[in-house]
Tab-separated table of C-alpha atoms in Angstrom:
chain	number	residue	atom	x	y	z
A	1	UNK	CA	230.638	18.882	150.946
A	2	UNK	CA	230.093	17.000	147.715
A	3	UNK	CA	233.149	15.863	145.792
A	4	UNK	CA	233.390	16.795	142.143
A	5	UNK	CA	235.729	15.324	139.559
A	6	UNK	CA	236.996	17.079	136.457
A	7	UNK	CA	237.638	14.270	133.976
A	8	UNK	CA	239.119	14.528	130.516
A	9	UNK	CA	237.019	13.216	127.631
A	10	UNK	CA	238.819	13.637	124.314
A	11	UNK	CA	237.590	12.031	121.106
A	12	UNK	CA	239.872	9.980	118.885
A	13	UNK	CA	240.375	12.902	116.502
A	14	UNK	CA	241.715	15.126	119.298
A	15	UNK	CA	243.808	12.645	121.259
A	16	UNK	CA	247.499	13.427	121.532
A	17	UNK	CA	248.596	11.163	124.384
A	18	UNK	CA	250.074	8.066	122.784
A	19	UNK	CA	250.338	5.711	125.764
A	20	UNK	CA	247.067	3.891	125.093
A	21	UNK	CA	244.234	3.494	122.585
A	22	UNK	CA	241.781	5.723	124.455
A	23	UNK	CA	238.484	4.875	126.094
A	24	UNK	CA	234.898	4.237	125.093
A	25	UNK	CA	233.158	7.369	126.421
A	26	UNK	CA	229.676	8.746	125.893
A	27	UNK	CA	229.898	12.005	127.866
A	28	UNK	CA	226.185	12.341	128.600
A	29	UNK	CA	225.873	8.713	129.785
A	30	UNK	CA	229.103	7.132	130.947
A	31	UNK	CA	232.831	7.691	131.391
A	32	UNK	CA	235.429	4.907	131.238
A	33	UNK	CA	238.858	4.499	132.811
A	34	UNK	CA	241.055	1.783	134.345
A	35	UNK	CA	243.486	1.226	137.196
A	36	UNK	CA	246.423	2.646	135.231
A	37	UNK	CA	244.866	6.106	135.705
A	38	UNK	CA	245.807	8.077	138.847
A	39	UNK	CA	242.845	8.491	141.244
A	40	UNK	CA	241.152	5.537	139.535
A	41	UNK	CA	239.639	4.186	142.772
A	42	UNK	CA	238.478	7.440	144.323
A	43	UNK	CA	235.354	8.334	142.334
A	44	UNK	CA	232.281	7.209	144.253
A	45	UNK	CA	228.520	7.011	143.795
A	46	UNK	CA	227.025	10.413	144.590
A	47	UNK	CA	230.035	12.379	143.331
A	48	UNK	CA	229.602	15.001	140.636
A	49	UNK	CA	231.507	14.187	137.440
A	50	UNK	CA	232.301	17.119	135.143
A	51	UNK	CA	233.630	16.265	131.678
A	52	UNK	CA	235.828	18.583	129.617
A	53	UNK	CA	237.950	18.386	126.461
A	54	UNK	CA	240.816	20.681	127.608
A	55	UNK	CA	239.087	23.626	125.932
A	56	UNK	CA	235.717	23.795	127.674
A	57	UNK	CA	233.207	22.113	129.920
A	58	UNK	CA	231.085	19.511	128.110
A	59	UNK	CA	228.608	18.817	130.878
A	60	UNK	CA	228.195	17.298	134.295
A	61	UNK	CA	226.177	14.694	136.117
A	62	UNK	CA	225.841	12.759	139.360
A	63	UNK	CA	227.413	9.295	139.490
A	64	UNK	CA	224.587	6.811	140.121
A	65	UNK	CA	226.692	3.679	139.668
A	66	UNK	CA	230.156	2.411	138.735
A	67	UNK	CA	230.622	-0.770	136.718
A	68	UNK	CA	233.886	-2.669	137.137
A	69	UNK	CA	235.491	-5.388	135.070
A	70	UNK	CA	238.835	-6.450	133.640
A	71	UNK	CA	240.453	-6.625	130.249
A	72	UNK	CA	243.783	-7.011	128.519
A	73	UNK	CA	245.043	-3.545	127.606
A	74	UNK	CA	247.754	-2.543	125.151
A	75	UNK	CA	250.164	0.073	126.484
A	76	UNK	CA	252.610	1.997	124.305
A	77	UNK	CA	255.937	3.575	125.226
A	78	UNK	CA	258.905	5.430	123.836
A	79	UNK	CA	261.484	2.896	122.501
A	80	UNK	CA	264.332	5.112	123.781
A	81	UNK	CA	263.362	5.835	127.413
A	82	UNK	CA	260.469	3.385	127.901
A	83	UNK	CA	258.144	6.168	129.116
A	84	UNK	CA	254.510	6.336	128.055
A	85	UNK	CA	254.540	10.131	127.901
A	86	UNK	CA	254.709	10.762	124.175
A	87	UNK	CA	252.607	12.666	121.670
A	88	UNK	CA	251.134	11.301	118.475
A	89	UNK	CA	251.469	13.813	115.654
A	90	UNK	CA	248.933	13.928	112.835
A	91	UNK	CA	250.897	15.774	110.153
A	92	UNK	CA	254.583	15.563	111.074
A	93	UNK	CA	256.948	12.667	110.542
A	94	UNK	CA	258.084	10.697	112.453
A	95	UNK	CA	254.588	10.230	113.846
A	96	UNK	CA	255.564	10.298	117.548
A	97	UNK	CA	257.637	12.540	119.804
A	98	UNK	CA	258.547	11.685	123.404
A	99	UNK	CA	257.832	14.445	125.917
A	100	UNK	CA	260.413	12.998	128.324
A	101	UNK	CA	263.572	12.424	126.281
A	102	UNK	CA	262.666	14.216	123.044
A	103	UNK	CA	263.125	11.126	120.868
A	104	UNK	CA	261.124	10.974	117.657
A	105	UNK	CA	259.956	7.666	116.273
A	106	UNK	CA	257.420	6.225	113.863
A	107	UNK	CA	256.352	3.129	115.798
A	108	UNK	CA	256.198	3.020	119.612
A	109	UNK	CA	257.051	0.017	121.719
A	110	UNK	CA	254.101	-1.917	123.125
A	111	UNK	CA	253.127	-4.373	125.807
A	112	UNK	CA	249.912	-5.804	127.201
A	113	UNK	CA	248.658	-5.662	130.766
A	114	UNK	CA	245.611	-6.980	132.587
A	115	UNK	CA	243.757	-4.001	134.023
A	116	UNK	CA	240.696	-3.342	136.159
A	117	UNK	CA	238.164	-1.298	134.202
A	118	UNK	CA	235.666	1.235	135.524
A	119	UNK	CA	232.668	2.884	133.900
A	120	UNK	CA	230.580	5.550	135.595
A	121	UNK	CA	226.837	5.765	135.050
A	122	UNK	CA	225.767	9.405	135.308
A	123	UNK	CA	223.156	9.909	132.576
A	124	UNK	CA	220.205	10.015	134.970
A	125	UNK	CA	221.098	13.529	136.095
A	126	UNK	CA	223.197	14.724	133.153
A	127	UNK	CA	223.336	18.464	132.489
A	128	UNK	CA	224.650	19.756	129.176
A	129	UNK	CA	227.223	22.443	129.893
A	130	UNK	CA	229.173	22.933	126.673
A	131	UNK	CA	230.853	26.307	126.681
A	132	UNK	CA	229.747	27.433	130.151
A	133	UNK	CA	233.320	27.381	131.473
A	134	UNK	CA	236.580	27.367	129.537
A	135	UNK	CA	239.670	25.305	130.243
A	136	UNK	CA	241.423	27.973	132.284
A	137	UNK	CA	238.396	28.439	134.525
A	138	UNK	CA	238.018	24.697	135.054
A	139	UNK	CA	241.665	24.189	135.965
A	140	UNK	CA	241.392	26.928	138.585
A	141	UNK	CA	238.500	25.093	140.259
A	142	UNK	CA	240.505	21.907	140.859
A	143	UNK	CA	242.056	21.132	144.226
A	144	UNK	CA	245.412	21.217	142.412
A	145	UNK	CA	245.064	23.775	139.588
A	146	UNK	CA	248.418	22.829	138.038
A	147	UNK	CA	247.619	19.122	137.904
A	148	UNK	CA	248.036	17.347	134.569
A	149	UNK	CA	245.997	14.296	135.569
A	150	UNK	CA	243.018	13.208	133.514
A	151	UNK	CA	240.924	12.765	136.701
A	152	UNK	CA	241.210	15.764	139.040
A	153	UNK	CA	239.342	16.272	142.334
A	154	UNK	CA	237.500	19.532	142.964
A	155	UNK	CA	234.606	20.832	145.075
A	156	UNK	CA	231.065	20.739	143.727
A	157	UNK	CA	230.242	23.955	145.544
A	158	UNK	CA	233.030	25.840	143.740
A	159	UNK	CA	232.016	24.412	140.383
A	160	UNK	CA	228.361	25.195	140.987
A	161	UNK	CA	229.087	28.778	142.028
A	162	UNK	CA	231.278	29.341	138.957
A	163	UNK	CA	228.497	28.182	136.646
A	164	UNK	CA	225.882	30.204	138.510
A	165	UNK	CA	228.033	33.314	138.152
A	166	UNK	CA	228.376	32.727	134.420
A	167	UNK	CA	224.894	31.709	133.356
A	168	UNK	CA	222.563	31.997	136.331
A	169	UNK	CA	221.555	28.333	136.128
A	170	UNK	CA	219.537	26.936	139.024
A	171	UNK	CA	220.925	23.655	140.370
A	172	UNK	CA	218.464	23.390	143.240
A	173	UNK	CA	216.745	20.321	141.802
A	174	UNK	CA	219.915	18.275	142.229
A	175	UNK	CA	219.926	19.047	145.965
A	176	UNK	CA	223.541	18.010	146.338
A	177	UNK	CA	224.118	19.785	149.633
A	178	UNK	CA	222.345	17.309	151.914
A	179	UNK	CA	224.621	15.465	154.348
A	180	UNK	CA	224.262	12.411	156.589
A	181	UNK	CA	221.895	10.723	154.176
A	182	UNK	CA	221.674	7.104	153.142
A	183	UNK	CA	223.443	6.791	149.748
A	184	UNK	CA	220.576	4.786	148.247
A	185	UNK	CA	218.091	7.496	149.245
A	186	UNK	CA	220.383	10.152	147.816
A	187	UNK	CA	220.697	8.320	144.504
A	188	UNK	CA	216.927	7.961	144.192
A	189	UNK	CA	216.313	11.596	145.090
A	190	UNK	CA	218.883	12.794	142.585
A	191	UNK	CA	217.549	10.508	139.871
A	192	UNK	CA	214.054	11.905	140.242
A	193	UNK	CA	215.228	15.492	140.420
A	194	UNK	CA	217.429	15.269	137.356
A	195	UNK	CA	215.664	12.834	135.090
A	196	UNK	CA	213.732	15.220	132.867
A	197	UNK	CA	215.235	18.642	133.454
A	198	UNK	CA	218.037	18.741	130.866
A	199	UNK	CA	216.266	21.524	129.032
A	200	UNK	CA	216.833	23.926	131.922
A	201	UNK	CA	220.609	23.759	131.541
A	202	UNK	CA	221.255	23.135	127.837
A	203	UNK	CA	223.228	26.344	127.330
A	204	UNK	CA	225.800	26.907	124.612
A	205	UNK	CA	227.948	29.799	123.480
A	206	UNK	CA	225.763	32.069	121.334
A	207	UNK	CA	222.630	30.112	122.204
A	208	UNK	CA	220.826	33.184	123.558
A	209	UNK	CA	221.117	35.279	120.380
A	210	UNK	CA	220.345	32.192	118.265
A	211	UNK	CA	217.126	31.630	120.226
A	212	UNK	CA	216.175	35.297	119.992
A	213	UNK	CA	216.541	35.189	116.203
A	214	UNK	CA	214.085	32.302	116.092
A	215	UNK	CA	211.646	34.107	118.380
A	216	UNK	CA	211.850	37.178	116.151
A	217	UNK	CA	211.220	35.064	113.051
A	218	UNK	CA	208.414	32.822	114.318
A	219	UNK	CA	207.112	34.308	117.560
A	220	UNK	CA	206.251	32.140	120.555
A	221	UNK	CA	205.365	29.107	118.440
A	222	UNK	CA	206.633	25.550	118.597
A	223	UNK	CA	207.209	24.540	114.978
A	224	UNK	CA	205.469	21.188	115.530
A	225	UNK	CA	202.800	21.817	118.197
A	226	UNK	CA	201.856	25.495	117.885
A	227	UNK	CA	201.757	28.486	120.261
A	228	UNK	CA	203.521	28.015	123.602
A	229	UNK	CA	204.946	30.208	126.380
A	230	UNK	CA	208.448	31.437	125.645
A	231	UNK	CA	209.730	29.617	128.706
A	232	UNK	CA	208.624	26.286	127.216
A	233	UNK	CA	210.411	26.853	123.907
A	234	UNK	CA	213.977	25.889	123.086
A	235	UNK	CA	216.124	26.793	120.100
A	236	UNK	CA	216.593	23.385	118.479
A	237	UNK	CA	219.471	22.891	116.067
A	238	UNK	CA	218.529	20.729	113.099
A	239	UNK	CA	222.090	19.362	112.952
A	240	UNK	CA	224.702	18.303	115.512
A	241	UNK	CA	225.793	21.502	117.228
A	242	UNK	CA	228.072	19.393	119.436
A	243	UNK	CA	230.141	18.498	116.363
A	244	UNK	CA	229.956	21.815	114.499
A	245	UNK	CA	229.904	24.353	117.369
A	246	UNK	CA	228.428	26.884	114.931
A	247	UNK	CA	224.972	28.439	114.572
A	248	UNK	CA	224.132	28.091	110.866
A	249	UNK	CA	221.608	30.427	109.269
A	250	UNK	CA	218.178	28.811	109.089
A	251	UNK	CA	219.619	25.795	110.879
A	252	UNK	CA	217.151	25.796	113.764
A	253	UNK	CA	213.515	25.920	114.833
A	254	UNK	CA	211.749	26.664	118.088
A	255	UNK	CA	210.511	23.446	119.676
A	256	UNK	CA	208.732	22.789	122.933
A	257	UNK	CA	211.071	21.284	125.532
A	258	UNK	CA	209.791	17.714	125.274
A	259	UNK	CA	209.519	17.856	121.486
A	260	UNK	CA	213.117	19.079	121.263
A	261	UNK	CA	214.335	16.147	123.332
A	262	UNK	CA	212.435	13.622	121.213
A	263	UNK	CA	213.598	15.316	118.011
A	264	UNK	CA	217.232	15.039	119.134
A	265	UNK	CA	216.684	11.337	119.806
A	266	UNK	CA	215.196	10.848	116.344
A	267	UNK	CA	211.802	9.809	117.715
A	268	UNK	CA	210.128	12.751	115.983
A	269	UNK	CA	211.164	13.873	112.498
A	270	UNK	CA	209.807	15.339	109.256
A	271	UNK	CA	209.448	13.105	106.211
A	272	UNK	CA	210.920	15.009	103.231
A	273	UNK	CA	208.681	13.165	100.764
A	274	UNK	CA	205.407	14.149	102.425
A	275	UNK	CA	206.493	17.201	104.415
A	276	UNK	CA	204.655	15.672	107.396
A	277	UNK	CA	205.778	14.931	110.931
A	278	UNK	CA	206.558	11.292	111.733
A	279	UNK	CA	206.397	9.895	115.270
A	280	UNK	CA	207.999	6.635	116.415
A	281	UNK	CA	205.604	3.773	117.107
A	282	UNK	CA	206.421	3.756	120.814
A	283	UNK	CA	205.138	7.336	121.101
A	284	UNK	CA	201.822	6.630	119.404
A	285	UNK	CA	200.401	5.408	122.701
A	286	UNK	CA	200.592	8.979	123.981
A	287	UNK	CA	197.811	11.160	122.537
A	288	UNK	CA	199.853	14.346	122.863
A	289	UNK	CA	202.437	12.886	120.445
A	290	UNK	CA	200.155	10.642	118.376
A	291	UNK	CA	198.189	13.694	117.204
A	292	UNK	CA	201.363	15.090	115.634
A	293	UNK	CA	201.805	12.071	113.347
A	294	UNK	CA	200.963	13.029	109.768
A	295	UNK	CA	200.577	16.733	110.568
A	296	UNK	CA	202.611	19.351	108.744
A	297	UNK	CA	204.820	21.747	110.721
A	298	UNK	CA	202.963	24.835	111.900
A	299	UNK	CA	205.547	27.401	110.798
A	300	UNK	CA	206.626	28.398	107.330
A	301	UNK	CA	209.762	26.478	106.374
A	302	UNK	CA	212.489	27.878	104.159
A	303	UNK	CA	214.304	25.613	101.681
A	304	UNK	CA	217.270	25.572	104.055
A	305	UNK	CA	215.064	24.218	106.867
A	306	UNK	CA	213.783	21.507	104.555
A	307	UNK	CA	217.312	20.412	103.646
A	308	UNK	CA	218.346	20.149	107.313
A	309	UNK	CA	215.144	18.304	108.223
A	310	UNK	CA	215.558	15.880	105.329
A	311	UNK	CA	219.080	15.051	106.496
A	312	UNK	CA	217.801	14.540	110.049
A	313	UNK	CA	215.089	12.184	108.742
A	314	UNK	CA	217.601	10.165	106.705
A	315	UNK	CA	219.964	9.864	109.667
A	316	UNK	CA	217.046	8.717	111.824
A	317	UNK	CA	216.157	6.023	109.293
A	318	UNK	CA	219.765	4.854	109.217
A	319	UNK	CA	219.809	4.545	113.002
A	320	UNK	CA	221.835	7.706	113.707
A	321	UNK	CA	220.207	10.973	114.645
A	322	UNK	CA	223.110	13.379	115.095
A	323	UNK	CA	223.444	15.247	111.815
A	324	UNK	CA	226.888	16.790	111.191
A	325	UNK	CA	226.715	19.946	109.084
A	326	UNK	CA	229.514	18.529	106.951
A	327	UNK	CA	226.982	16.028	105.551
A	328	UNK	CA	224.549	18.742	104.484
A	329	UNK	CA	224.652	20.220	100.948
A	330	UNK	CA	226.337	23.605	100.734
A	331	UNK	CA	223.029	25.239	99.827
A	332	UNK	CA	221.888	24.739	103.396
A	333	UNK	CA	224.860	26.342	105.067
């Protein structure tokens, strides 16, 4: 049986634990921890790593490698009881409250410690899973459902079955059930199986109705390439759904699977000055993408679409491609 790990990935804005400064995580690519974390040495290559934010599943992947290192880490603690179990409060004063002794204080004590660092590499077989399972469901799948640890062991088979029951997603390409196999062979097989199949599992709450609205509005047409089978079309948000978690009116277009992926990476965009599609130089060597360069979208765009697309283009030019809705003029929302 394949081991799965439920690991907590909370951004700086949502962190409450005050014992450290957090970790440098990119959920779809890598997860970081150190030897101060319980279970720190148990995650292994070939394990499934499922990331969550206490509220919902973010996604999951297969660990293809683990980088180790060392660094000097700052640890914080309650000045009354010397425990690291305290909460940082955003609005209340004093800014910190100890969960152990109840003391409230503005500035915690601190010390430094040399730690061993770990970083998983799991982007080769990453599967977006935001919203497929909620926090209660995920806790129940752990070996110890009442655990409060940030890294909790579980069984891949239980996690897989829970997701299948919810969304009907097919995980067969990952082929994680094989046993008695050389780990290097398993890593290669999983890398090939998962490398370009994200589109099959990019499911979000409300995504089905959102996609159906786009199909009703435009038919089975990729906005950039033209008619395509419905199964090859995805509902592409023109802003960062991961940040907003909301389906804005006229905030999406149907895009072919590969076009959607390249659009999200900022390698394909629409120039607001010309209204034409722009393709990164590295894609111009591929005729299927080169022929899009300079062409206008093949669906009728509303002003709201144009505003979203212009923001996406500007973010691409600035080196960032994830467009938060909060940066879009109110007329587009």
